[in-house]
mmCIF file with all atom_site columns, C-alpha atoms in Angstrom:
data_model
loop_
_atom_site.group_PDB
_atom_site.id
_atom_site.type_symbol
_atom_site.label_atom_id
_atom_site.label_alt_id
_atom_site.label_comp_id
_atom_site.label_asym_id
_atom_site.label_entity_id
_atom_site.label_seq_id
_atom_site.pdbx_PDB_ins_code
_atom_site.Cartn_x
_atom_site.Cartn_y
_atom_site.Cartn_z
_atom_site.occupancy
_atom_site.B_iso_or_equiv
_atom_site.pdbx_formal_charge
_atom_site.auth_seq_id
_atom_site.auth_comp_id
_atom_site.auth_asym_id
_atom_site.auth_atom_id
_atom_site.pdbx_PDB_model_num
ATOM 1   C CA . MET A 1 1   ? -22.228 -1.013  3.292   1.00 42.00 ? 23  MET A CA 1
ATOM 2   C CA . ARG A 1 2   ? -18.432 -0.977  3.260   1.00 43.00 ? 24  ARG A CA 1
ATOM 3   C CA . ARG A 1 3   ? -16.654 -3.001  0.589   1.00 41.00 ? 25  ARG A CA 1
ATOM 4   C CA . LEU A 1 4   ? -13.139 -4.341  0.605   1.00 41.00 ? 26  LEU A CA 1
ATOM 5   C CA . ILE A 1 5   ? -11.455 -3.903  -2.748  1.00 37.00 ? 27  ILE A CA 1
ATOM 6   C CA . PHE A 1 6   ? -8.114  -5.261  -3.890  1.00 37.00 ? 28  PHE A CA 1
ATOM 7   C CA . ALA A 1 7   ? -6.737  -3.239  -6.810  1.00 32.00 ? 29  ALA A CA 1
ATOM 8   C CA . ILE A 1 8   ? -3.393  -2.390  -8.309  1.00 29.00 ? 30  ILE A CA 1
ATOM 9   C CA . LEU A 1 9   ? -1.526  0.148   -6.115  1.00 30.00 ? 31  LEU A CA 1
ATOM 10  C CA . LEU A 1 10  ? -0.080  -0.105  -2.597  1.00 31.00 ? 32  LEU A CA 1
ATOM 11  C CA . VAL A 1 11  ? 1.906   -3.131  -1.360  1.00 36.00 ? 33  VAL A CA 1
ATOM 12  C CA . THR A 1 12  ? 4.406   -5.011  -3.470  1.00 39.00 ? 34  THR A CA 1
ATOM 13  C CA . VAL A 1 13  ? 4.849   -8.709  -2.830  1.00 44.00 ? 35  VAL A CA 1
ATOM 14  C CA . ALA A 1 14  ? 8.365   -9.516  -3.973  1.00 45.00 ? 36  ALA A CA 1
ATOM 15  C CA . GLY A 1 15  ? 8.917   -12.723 -5.881  1.00 41.00 ? 37  GLY A CA 1
ATOM 16  C CA . PRO A 1 16  ? 12.146  -14.222 -7.185  1.00 44.00 ? 38  PRO A CA 1
ATOM 17  C CA . ALA A 1 17  ? 13.330  -12.784 -10.474 1.00 50.00 ? 39  ALA A CA 1
ATOM 18  C CA . TYR A 1 18  ? 12.806  -16.098 -12.269 1.00 48.00 ? 40  TYR A CA 1
ATOM 19  C CA . ALA A 1 19  ? 9.115   -16.587 -11.359 1.00 64.00 ? 41  ALA A CA 1
ATOM 20  C CA . ALA A 1 20  ? 6.140   -14.274 -11.180 1.00 78.00 ? 42  ALA A CA 1
ATOM 21  C CA . VAL A 1 21  ? 4.010   -14.061 -8.068  1.00 85.00 ? 43  VAL A CA 1
ATOM 22  C CA . SER A 1 22  ? 0.484   -15.345 -8.698  1.00 86.00 ? 44  SER A CA 1
ATOM 23  C CA . ILE A 1 23  ? -2.802  -15.428 -6.796  1.00 89.00 ? 45  ILE A CA 1
ATOM 24  C CA . ASP A 1 24  ? -3.789  -19.025 -6.080  1.00 91.00 ? 46  ASP A CA 1
ATOM 25  C CA . GLY A 1 25  ? -6.602  -18.577 -3.552  1.00 92.00 ? 47  GLY A CA 1
ATOM 26  C CA . THR A 1 26  ? -8.901  -15.990 -1.975  1.00 92.00 ? 48  THR A CA 1
ATOM 27  C CA . GLY A 1 27  ? -11.451 -15.482 0.771   1.00 93.00 ? 49  GLY A CA 1
ATOM 28  C CA . GLY A 1 28  ? -13.370 -12.751 2.512   1.00 91.00 ? 50  GLY A CA 1
ATOM 29  C CA . SER A 1 29  ? -15.688 -11.797 5.309   1.00 90.00 ? 51  SER A CA 1
ATOM 30  C CA . GLY A 1 30  ? -19.009 -10.092 5.277   1.00 85.00 ? 52  GLY A CA 1
ATOM 31  C CA . GLN A 1 31  ? -19.326 -6.821  7.145   1.00 87.00 ? 53  GLN A CA 1
ATOM 32  C CA . VAL A 1 32  ? -19.328 -7.222  10.929  1.00 90.00 ? 54  VAL A CA 1
ATOM 33  C CA . SER A 1 33  ? -19.834 -4.839  13.823  1.00 93.00 ? 55  SER A CA 1
ATOM 34  C CA . GLY A 1 34  ? -17.659 -5.288  16.919  1.00 93.00 ? 56  GLY A CA 1
ATOM 35  C CA . THR A 1 35  ? -14.025 -6.050  17.678  1.00 94.00 ? 57  THR A CA 1
ATOM 36  C CA . THR A 1 36  ? -13.489 -9.417  15.944  1.00 95.00 ? 58  THR A CA 1
ATOM 37  C CA . LEU A 1 37  ? -14.132 -11.161 12.661  1.00 95.00 ? 59  LEU A CA 1
ATOM 38  C CA . SER A 1 38  ? -13.319 -14.558 11.183  1.00 96.00 ? 60  SER A CA 1
ATOM 39  C CA . PHE A 1 39  ? -13.598 -15.975 7.680   1.00 96.00 ? 61  PHE A CA 1
ATOM 40  C CA . THR A 1 40  ? -12.226 -18.764 5.507   1.00 97.00 ? 62  THR A CA 1
ATOM 41  C CA . CYS A 1 41  ? -9.278  -18.190 3.192   1.00 96.00 ? 63  CYS A CA 1
ATOM 42  C CA . ASN A 1 42  ? -8.588  -20.840 0.556   1.00 97.00 ? 64  ASN A CA 1
ATOM 43  C CA . ILE A 1 43  ? -4.801  -21.190 0.398   1.00 96.00 ? 65  ILE A CA 1
ATOM 44  C CA . GLY A 1 44  ? -3.518  -22.783 -2.794  1.00 94.00 ? 66  GLY A CA 1
ATOM 45  C CA . SER A 1 45  ? -0.819  -25.410 -3.083  1.00 94.00 ? 67  SER A CA 1
ATOM 46  C CA . GLY A 1 46  ? 1.704   -23.475 -5.183  1.00 91.00 ? 68  GLY A CA 1
ATOM 47  C CA . SER A 1 47  ? 5.299   -23.264 -4.009  1.00 91.00 ? 69  SER A CA 1
ATOM 48  C CA . ASN A 1 48  ? 6.700   -20.353 -1.980  1.00 91.00 ? 70  ASN A CA 1
ATOM 49  C CA . ARG A 1 49  ? 3.340   -19.373 -0.493  1.00 92.00 ? 71  ARG A CA 1
ATOM 50  C CA . ALA A 1 50  ? 2.348   -16.219 1.364   1.00 93.00 ? 72  ALA A CA 1
ATOM 51  C CA . VAL A 1 51  ? -0.984  -14.902 2.644   1.00 95.00 ? 73  VAL A CA 1
ATOM 52  C CA . LEU A 1 52  ? -1.985  -11.236 2.410   1.00 93.00 ? 74  LEU A CA 1
ATOM 53  C CA . VAL A 1 53  ? -5.012  -10.053 4.424   1.00 94.00 ? 75  VAL A CA 1
ATOM 54  C CA . GLY A 1 54  ? -6.598  -6.649  3.869   1.00 90.00 ? 76  GLY A CA 1
ATOM 55  C CA . PHE A 1 55  ? -8.594  -5.063  6.723   1.00 91.00 ? 77  PHE A CA 1
ATOM 56  C CA . SER A 1 56  ? -10.969 -2.113  6.449   1.00 88.00 ? 78  SER A CA 1
ATOM 57  C CA . GLY A 1 57  ? -12.637 -0.726  9.555   1.00 86.00 ? 79  GLY A CA 1
ATOM 58  C CA . GLY A 1 58  ? -15.125 2.055   10.160  1.00 81.00 ? 80  GLY A CA 1
ATOM 59  C CA . GLY A 1 59  ? -12.902 4.238   12.319  1.00 78.00 ? 81  GLY A CA 1
ATOM 60  C CA . ASN A 1 60  ? -9.477  4.704   13.824  1.00 79.00 ? 82  ASN A CA 1
ATOM 61  C CA . THR A 1 61  ? -8.338  1.144   14.373  1.00 82.00 ? 83  THR A CA 1
ATOM 62  C CA . THR A 1 62  ? -6.005  0.309   17.257  1.00 84.00 ? 84  THR A CA 1
ATOM 63  C CA . GLY A 1 63  ? -4.652  -3.004  18.499  1.00 88.00 ? 85  GLY A CA 1
ATOM 64  C CA . LEU A 1 64  ? -5.167  -4.807  15.176  1.00 90.00 ? 86  LEU A CA 1
ATOM 65  C CA . SER A 1 65  ? -3.854  -8.386  15.198  1.00 93.00 ? 87  SER A CA 1
ATOM 66  C CA . GLY A 1 66  ? -4.665  -11.625 13.442  1.00 96.00 ? 88  GLY A CA 1
ATOM 67  C CA . THR A 1 67  ? -3.968  -15.235 12.629  1.00 97.00 ? 89  THR A CA 1
ATOM 68  C CA . VAL A 1 68  ? -4.419  -17.558 9.664   1.00 97.00 ? 90  VAL A CA 1
ATOM 69  C CA . GLY A 1 69  ? -4.733  -21.260 10.420  1.00 97.00 ? 91  GLY A CA 1
ATOM 70  C CA . GLY A 1 70  ? -3.485  -20.456 13.940  1.00 97.00 ? 92  GLY A CA 1
ATOM 71  C CA . GLU A 1 71  ? -0.288  -18.792 12.623  1.00 97.00 ? 93  GLU A CA 1
ATOM 72  C CA . THR A 1 72  ? 0.335   -15.154 13.572  1.00 97.00 ? 94  THR A CA 1
ATOM 73  C CA . LEU A 1 73  ? -0.093  -12.479 10.901  1.00 96.00 ? 95  LEU A CA 1
ATOM 74  C CA . THR A 1 74  ? 2.093   -9.355  10.979  1.00 90.00 ? 96  THR A CA 1
ATOM 75  C CA . ILE A 1 75  ? 1.010   -5.873  9.900   1.00 87.00 ? 97  ILE A CA 1
ATOM 76  C CA . VAL A 1 76  ? 2.844   -5.130  6.646   1.00 85.00 ? 98  VAL A CA 1
ATOM 77  C CA . SER A 1 77  ? 5.210   -2.245  7.343   1.00 77.00 ? 99  SER A CA 1
ATOM 78  C CA . GLY A 1 78  ? 3.999   1.094   6.046   1.00 72.00 ? 100 GLY A CA 1
ATOM 79  C CA . THR A 1 79  ? 0.400   0.039   5.307   1.00 71.00 ? 101 THR A CA 1
ATOM 80  C CA . ASP A 1 80  ? -1.413  0.893   8.528   1.00 68.00 ? 102 ASP A CA 1
ATOM 81  C CA . GLY A 1 81  ? -1.070  4.695   8.694   1.00 60.00 ? 103 GLY A CA 1
ATOM 82  C CA . GLY A 1 82  ? -0.543  4.729   12.451  1.00 59.00 ? 104 GLY A CA 1
ATOM 83  C CA . ALA A 1 83  ? -3.333  5.761   14.833  1.00 57.00 ? 105 ALA A CA 1
ATOM 84  C CA . THR A 1 84  ? -5.474  7.451   12.171  1.00 55.00 ? 106 THR A CA 1
ATOM 85  C CA . THR A 1 85  ? -6.140  4.509   9.903   1.00 64.00 ? 107 THR A CA 1
ATOM 86  C CA . ALA A 1 86  ? -9.147  2.374   9.152   1.00 77.00 ? 108 ALA A CA 1
ATOM 87  C CA . THR A 1 87  ? -7.221  0.109   6.752   1.00 83.00 ? 109 THR A CA 1
ATOM 88  C CA . ALA A 1 88  ? -4.156  -2.127  6.912   1.00 85.00 ? 110 ALA A CA 1
ATOM 89  C CA . PHE A 1 89  ? -2.530  -5.160  5.337   1.00 88.00 ? 111 PHE A CA 1
ATOM 90  C CA . LEU A 1 90  ? -1.378  -8.128  7.406   1.00 90.00 ? 112 LEU A CA 1
ATOM 91  C CA . GLY A 1 91  ? 0.618   -11.010 5.998   1.00 92.00 ? 113 GLY A CA 1
ATOM 92  C CA . LYS A 1 92  ? 3.019   -13.905 6.382   1.00 94.00 ? 114 LYS A CA 1
ATOM 93  C CA . THR A 1 93  ? 4.773   -16.656 4.484   1.00 93.00 ? 115 THR A CA 1
ATOM 94  C CA . THR A 1 94  ? 3.163   -20.026 5.056   1.00 93.00 ? 116 THR A CA 1
ATOM 95  C CA . THR A 1 95  ? 3.243   -23.727 4.356   1.00 94.00 ? 117 THR A CA 1
ATOM 96  C CA . LEU A 1 96  ? -0.518  -23.995 5.006   1.00 96.00 ? 118 LEU A CA 1
ATOM 97  C CA . THR A 1 97  ? -2.841  -25.174 2.215   1.00 96.00 ? 119 THR A CA 1
ATOM 98  C CA . GLY A 1 98  ? -6.595  -25.574 1.802   1.00 97.00 ? 120 GLY A CA 1
ATOM 99  C CA . ASN A 1 99  ? -9.329  -23.750 3.691   1.00 97.00 ? 121 ASN A CA 1
ATOM 100 C CA . GLN A 1 100 ? -7.877  -21.922 6.689   1.00 97.00 ? 122 GLN A CA 1
ATOM 101 C CA . THR A 1 101 ? -9.592  -19.652 9.226   1.00 97.00 ? 123 THR A CA 1
ATOM 102 C CA . VAL A 1 102 ? -8.456  -16.029 9.302   1.00 97.00 ? 124 VAL A CA 1
ATOM 103 C CA . SER A 1 103 ? -9.231  -14.387 12.658  1.00 97.00 ? 125 SER A CA 1
ATOM 104 C CA . LEU A 1 104 ? -8.757  -10.655 13.254  1.00 96.00 ? 126 LEU A CA 1
ATOM 105 C CA . SER A 1 105 ? -9.277  -8.570  16.394  1.00 94.00 ? 127 SER A CA 1
ATOM 106 C CA . TRP A 1 106 ? -8.945  -4.890  17.339  1.00 91.00 ? 128 TRP A CA 1
ATOM 107 C CA . THR A 1 107 ? -9.774  -2.721  20.347  1.00 89.00 ? 129 THR A CA 1
ATOM 108 C CA . THR A 1 108 ? -12.378 -0.168  19.182  1.00 86.00 ? 130 THR A CA 1
ATOM 109 C CA . SER A 1 109 ? -15.840 -1.500  18.297  1.00 90.00 ? 131 SER A CA 1
ATOM 110 C CA . GLN A 1 110 ? -16.657 -0.609  14.683  1.00 90.00 ? 132 GLN A CA 1
ATOM 111 C CA . ASN A 1 111 ? -17.981 -1.942  11.390  1.00 91.00 ? 133 ASN A CA 1
ATOM 112 C CA . ALA A 1 112 ? -15.269 -3.873  9.562   1.00 91.00 ? 134 ALA A CA 1
ATOM 113 C CA . ILE A 1 113 ? -14.647 -6.156  6.612   1.00 91.00 ? 135 ILE A CA 1
ATOM 114 C CA . ALA A 1 114 ? -11.610 -8.152  5.453   1.00 94.00 ? 136 ALA A CA 1
ATOM 115 C CA . GLY A 1 115 ? -10.361 -10.286 2.593   1.00 94.00 ? 137 GLY A CA 1
ATOM 116 C CA . CYS A 1 116 ? -7.356  -12.430 1.785   1.00 94.00 ? 138 CYS A CA 1
ATOM 117 C CA . LEU A 1 117 ? -5.156  -13.353 -1.135  1.00 92.00 ? 139 LEU A CA 1
ATOM 118 C CA . SER A 1 118 ? -3.158  -16.582 -1.188  1.00 94.00 ? 140 SER A CA 1
ATOM 119 C CA . LEU A 1 119 ? 0.014   -16.011 -3.195  1.00 91.00 ? 141 LEU A CA 1
ATOM 120 C CA . ALA A 1 120 ? 2.395   -18.480 -4.857  1.00 91.00 ? 142 ALA A CA 1
ATOM 121 C CA . GLY A 1 121 ? 5.913   -17.724 -6.072  1.00 88.00 ? 143 GLY A CA 1
ATOM 122 C CA . GLY A 1 122 ? 6.682   -15.201 -3.333  1.00 84.00 ? 144 GLY A CA 1
ATOM 123 C CA . ASN A 1 123 ? 10.056  -14.369 -1.877  1.00 81.00 ? 145 ASN A CA 1
ATOM 124 C CA . GLN A 1 124 ? 10.175  -16.280 1.419   1.00 85.00 ? 146 GLN A CA 1
ATOM 125 C CA . THR A 1 125 ? 12.774  -13.981 3.008   1.00 84.00 ? 147 THR A CA 1
ATOM 126 C CA . THR A 1 126 ? 11.137  -10.610 2.205   1.00 79.00 ? 148 THR A CA 1
ATOM 127 C CA . PRO A 1 127 ? 7.619   -11.438 1.047   1.00 79.00 ? 149 PRO A CA 1
ATOM 128 C CA . PHE A 1 128 ? 6.195   -7.912  1.377   1.00 79.00 ? 150 PHE A CA 1
ATOM 129 C CA . ASN A 1 129 ? 7.950   -4.642  0.626   1.00 74.00 ? 151 ASN A CA 1
ATOM 130 C CA . ASN A 1 130 ? 7.298   -1.029  -0.356  1.00 64.00 ? 152 ASN A CA 1
ATOM 131 C CA . GLY A 1 131 ? 4.246   -0.710  1.897   1.00 69.00 ? 153 GLY A CA 1
ATOM 132 C CA . THR A 1 132 ? 2.816   2.791   1.608   1.00 67.00 ? 154 THR A CA 1
ATOM 133 C CA . PHE A 1 133 ? -0.184  4.395   3.289   1.00 66.00 ? 155 PHE A CA 1
ATOM 134 C CA . VAL A 1 134 ? -1.881  7.458   1.808   1.00 65.00 ? 156 VAL A CA 1
ATOM 135 C CA . SER A 1 135 ? -5.102  9.039   3.034   1.00 65.00 ? 157 SER A CA 1
ATOM 136 C CA . SER A 1 136 ? -5.794  10.805  -0.252  1.00 67.00 ? 158 SER A CA 1
ATOM 137 C CA . GLY A 1 137 ? -4.111  11.669  -3.522  1.00 68.00 ? 159 GLY A CA 1
ATOM 138 C CA . SER A 1 138 ? -1.798  9.282   -5.293  1.00 74.00 ? 160 SER A CA 1
ATOM 139 C CA . VAL A 1 139 ? 1.282   7.199   -4.613  1.00 71.00 ? 161 VAL A CA 1
ATOM 140 C CA . THR A 1 140 ? 4.121   5.946   -6.784  1.00 74.00 ? 162 THR A CA 1
ATOM 141 C CA . VAL A 1 141 ? 4.786   2.231   -6.403  1.00 72.00 ? 163 VAL A CA 1
ATOM 142 C CA . THR A 1 142 ? 8.195   0.797   -7.258  1.00 73.00 ? 164 THR A CA 1
ATOM 143 C CA . SER A 1 143 ? 8.184   -2.858  -8.257  1.00 73.00 ? 165 SER A CA 1
ATOM 144 C CA . ALA A 1 144 ? 10.233  -5.293  -10.307 1.00 74.00 ? 166 ALA A CA 1
ATOM 145 C CA . ASN A 1 145 ? 9.389   -7.702  -13.088 1.00 74.00 ? 167 ASN A CA 1
ATOM 146 C CA . GLY A 1 146 ? 7.497   -10.638 -11.566 1.00 71.00 ? 168 GLY A CA 1
ATOM 147 C CA . ASP A 1 147 ? 6.227   -8.703  -8.517  1.00 72.00 ? 169 ASP A CA 1
ATOM 148 C CA . LEU A 1 148 ? 2.545   -8.552  -7.618  1.00 72.00 ? 170 LEU A CA 1
ATOM 149 C CA . THR A 1 149 ? 1.190   -5.208  -6.458  1.00 71.00 ? 171 THR A CA 1
ATOM 150 C CA . ALA A 1 150 ? -1.979  -4.908  -4.364  1.00 72.00 ? 172 ALA A CA 1
ATOM 151 C CA . SER A 1 151 ? -3.917  -2.119  -2.688  1.00 68.00 ? 173 SER A CA 1
ATOM 152 C CA . LEU A 1 152 ? -6.675  -1.701  -0.186  1.00 65.00 ? 174 LEU A CA 1
ATOM 153 C CA . LEU A 1 153 ? -9.254  1.006   -0.770  1.00 61.00 ? 175 LEU A CA 1
ATOM 154 C CA . GLU A 1 154 ? -11.644 2.114   1.911   1.00 59.00 ? 176 GLU A CA 1
#
């Protein structure tokens, strides 16, 4: 069984210098087999919200796209590894609150799992930066005081 794990390492969510970014909601799917999955993400009511969705598939994932509460998610630059990846982050700033449906789709049938973090205190102009994909080894993450750093491990 594949597990989706958020840990400290990979994508920095930039917040304003005067306030730290915080997690104010979460959600996740069970493992599915196919080309789509949906789950509920509880989005908090903090100010300057953003949603970060982590996807982990069982093979080379192509055509990955998604929505949260009907709003389009964008793949966070640098986190998808191109055509050889089974993992990626998607995200967006949002004014949504409460339980929202996250829907993801991709082109190659495979086992997959996903999870979300609802973030408060994020920079609304550049909510995600320093995305880095590594297939093995280690990576150095540059962040500033008040940033939140997240990673997706396959």
